[in-house]
PDB file of C-alpha atoms in Angstrom:
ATOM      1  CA  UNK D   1     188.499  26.502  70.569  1.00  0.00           C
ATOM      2  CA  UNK D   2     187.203  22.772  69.736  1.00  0.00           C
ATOM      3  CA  UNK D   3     185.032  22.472  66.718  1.00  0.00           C
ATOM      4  CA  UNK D   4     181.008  22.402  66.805  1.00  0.00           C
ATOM      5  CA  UNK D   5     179.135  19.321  65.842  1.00  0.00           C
ATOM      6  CA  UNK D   6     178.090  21.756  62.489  1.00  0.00           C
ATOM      7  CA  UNK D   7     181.488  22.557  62.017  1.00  0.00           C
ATOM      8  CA  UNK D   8     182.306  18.726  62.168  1.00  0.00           C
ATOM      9  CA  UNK D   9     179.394  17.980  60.182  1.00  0.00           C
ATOM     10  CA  UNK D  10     180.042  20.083  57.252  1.00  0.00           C
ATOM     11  CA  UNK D  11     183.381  18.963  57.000  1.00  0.00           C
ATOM     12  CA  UNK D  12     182.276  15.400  56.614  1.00  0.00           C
ATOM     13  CA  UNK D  13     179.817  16.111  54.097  1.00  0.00           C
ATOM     14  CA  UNK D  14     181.896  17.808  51.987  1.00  0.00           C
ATOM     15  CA  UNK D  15     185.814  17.993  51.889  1.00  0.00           C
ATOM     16  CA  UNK D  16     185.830  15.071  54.318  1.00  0.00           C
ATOM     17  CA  UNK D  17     183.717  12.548  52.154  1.00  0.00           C
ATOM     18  CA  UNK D  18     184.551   8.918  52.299  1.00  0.00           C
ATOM     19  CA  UNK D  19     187.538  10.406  54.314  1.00  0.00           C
ATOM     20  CA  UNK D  20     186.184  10.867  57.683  1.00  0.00           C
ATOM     21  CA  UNK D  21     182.747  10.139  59.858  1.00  0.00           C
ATOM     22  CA  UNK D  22     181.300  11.636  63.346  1.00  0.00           C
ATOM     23  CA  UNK D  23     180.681   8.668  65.601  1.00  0.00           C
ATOM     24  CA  UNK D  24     179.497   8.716  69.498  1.00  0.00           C
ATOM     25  CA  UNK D  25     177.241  11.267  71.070  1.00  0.00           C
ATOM     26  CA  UNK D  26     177.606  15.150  71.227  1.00  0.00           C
ATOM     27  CA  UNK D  27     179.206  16.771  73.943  1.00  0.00           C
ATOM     28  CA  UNK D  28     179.536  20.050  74.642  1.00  0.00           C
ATOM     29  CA  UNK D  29     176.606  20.997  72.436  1.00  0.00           C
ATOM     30  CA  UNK D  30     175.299  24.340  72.241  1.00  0.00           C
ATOM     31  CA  UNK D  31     172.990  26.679  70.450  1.00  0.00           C
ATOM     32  CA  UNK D  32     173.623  28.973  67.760  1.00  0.00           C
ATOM     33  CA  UNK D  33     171.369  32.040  66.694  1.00  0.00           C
ATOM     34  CA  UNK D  34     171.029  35.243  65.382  1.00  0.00           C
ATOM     35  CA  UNK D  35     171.601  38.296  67.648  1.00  0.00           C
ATOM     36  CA  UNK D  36     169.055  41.749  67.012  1.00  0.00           C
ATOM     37  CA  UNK D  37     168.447  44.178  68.705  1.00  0.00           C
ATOM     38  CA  UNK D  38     165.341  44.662  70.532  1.00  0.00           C
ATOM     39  CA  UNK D  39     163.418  47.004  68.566  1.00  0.00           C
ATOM     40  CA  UNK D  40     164.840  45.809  65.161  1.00  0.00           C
ATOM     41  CA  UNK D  41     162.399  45.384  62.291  1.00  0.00           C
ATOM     42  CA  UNK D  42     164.373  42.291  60.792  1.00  0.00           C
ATOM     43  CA  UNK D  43     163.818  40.121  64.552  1.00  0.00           C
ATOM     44  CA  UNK D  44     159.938  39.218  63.497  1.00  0.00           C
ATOM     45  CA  UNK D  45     160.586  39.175  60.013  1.00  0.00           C
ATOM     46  CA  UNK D  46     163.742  36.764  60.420  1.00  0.00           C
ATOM     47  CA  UNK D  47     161.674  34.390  63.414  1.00  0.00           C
ATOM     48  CA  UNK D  48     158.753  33.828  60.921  1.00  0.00           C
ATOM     49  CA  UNK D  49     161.132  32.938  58.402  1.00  0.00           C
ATOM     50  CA  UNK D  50     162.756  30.124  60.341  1.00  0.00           C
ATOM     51  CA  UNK D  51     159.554  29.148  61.935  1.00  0.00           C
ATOM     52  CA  UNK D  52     157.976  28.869  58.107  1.00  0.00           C
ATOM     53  CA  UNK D  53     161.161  27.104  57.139  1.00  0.00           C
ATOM     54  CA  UNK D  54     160.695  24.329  59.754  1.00  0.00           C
ATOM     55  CA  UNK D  55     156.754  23.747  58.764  1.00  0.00           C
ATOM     56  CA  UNK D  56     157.382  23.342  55.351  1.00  0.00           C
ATOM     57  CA  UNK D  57     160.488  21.212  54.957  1.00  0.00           C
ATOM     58  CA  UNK D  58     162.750  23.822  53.717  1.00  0.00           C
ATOM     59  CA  UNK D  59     165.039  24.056  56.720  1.00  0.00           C
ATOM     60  CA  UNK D  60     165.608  19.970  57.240  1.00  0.00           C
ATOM     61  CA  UNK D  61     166.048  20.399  53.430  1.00  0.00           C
ATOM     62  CA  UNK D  62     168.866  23.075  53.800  1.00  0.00           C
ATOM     63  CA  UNK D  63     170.753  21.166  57.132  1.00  0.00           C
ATOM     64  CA  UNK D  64     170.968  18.247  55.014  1.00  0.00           C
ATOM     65  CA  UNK D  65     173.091  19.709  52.016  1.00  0.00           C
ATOM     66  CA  UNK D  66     175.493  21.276  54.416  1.00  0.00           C
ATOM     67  CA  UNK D  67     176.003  18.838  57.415  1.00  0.00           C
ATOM     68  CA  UNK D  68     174.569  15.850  55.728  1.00  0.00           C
ATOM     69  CA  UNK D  69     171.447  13.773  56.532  1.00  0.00           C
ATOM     70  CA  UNK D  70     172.516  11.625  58.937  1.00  0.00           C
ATOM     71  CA  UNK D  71     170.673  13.500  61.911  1.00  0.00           C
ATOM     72  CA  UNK D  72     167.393  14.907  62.122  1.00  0.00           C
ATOM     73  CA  UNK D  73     167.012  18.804  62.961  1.00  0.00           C
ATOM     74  CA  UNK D  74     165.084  18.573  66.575  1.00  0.00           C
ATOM     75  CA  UNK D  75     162.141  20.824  67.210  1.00  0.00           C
ATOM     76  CA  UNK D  76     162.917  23.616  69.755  1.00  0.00           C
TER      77      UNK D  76
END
């Protein structure tokens, strides 16, 4: 299985400081998540989370520790 860009990302952030760095576009992107079920009282609870975590910086804040700050979260 080839490695995600977050996988890659991390790694050069931490372990692979100085020793590695990500260059060219991303290909073969895709989209991670978190899987409830339909009627589970954690889906709203979790969404508004994320959703307040994007408004008030904490998210951005959060991707930039672990995969560094060279790229900007987009909005979906």
């Amino acid at each position: 299985m080839p490695l995600t860009a977050p996988a890659l990302r991390y790694y050069q952030t931490h372990e692979g400081t100085g020793l590695v760095k990500t260059v060219g576009p991303e290909f073969n992107r895709g989209v991670l998540g978190f899987g409830f079920p339909d009627n589970s009282p954690l889906r709203r609870r979790v969404n508004a989370e994320l959703v307040a975590m994007r408004e008030d910086g904490t998210y951005q804040r959060l991707y930039d520790k672990w995969f560094g700050g060279d790229v900007r979260v987009a909005d979906q």
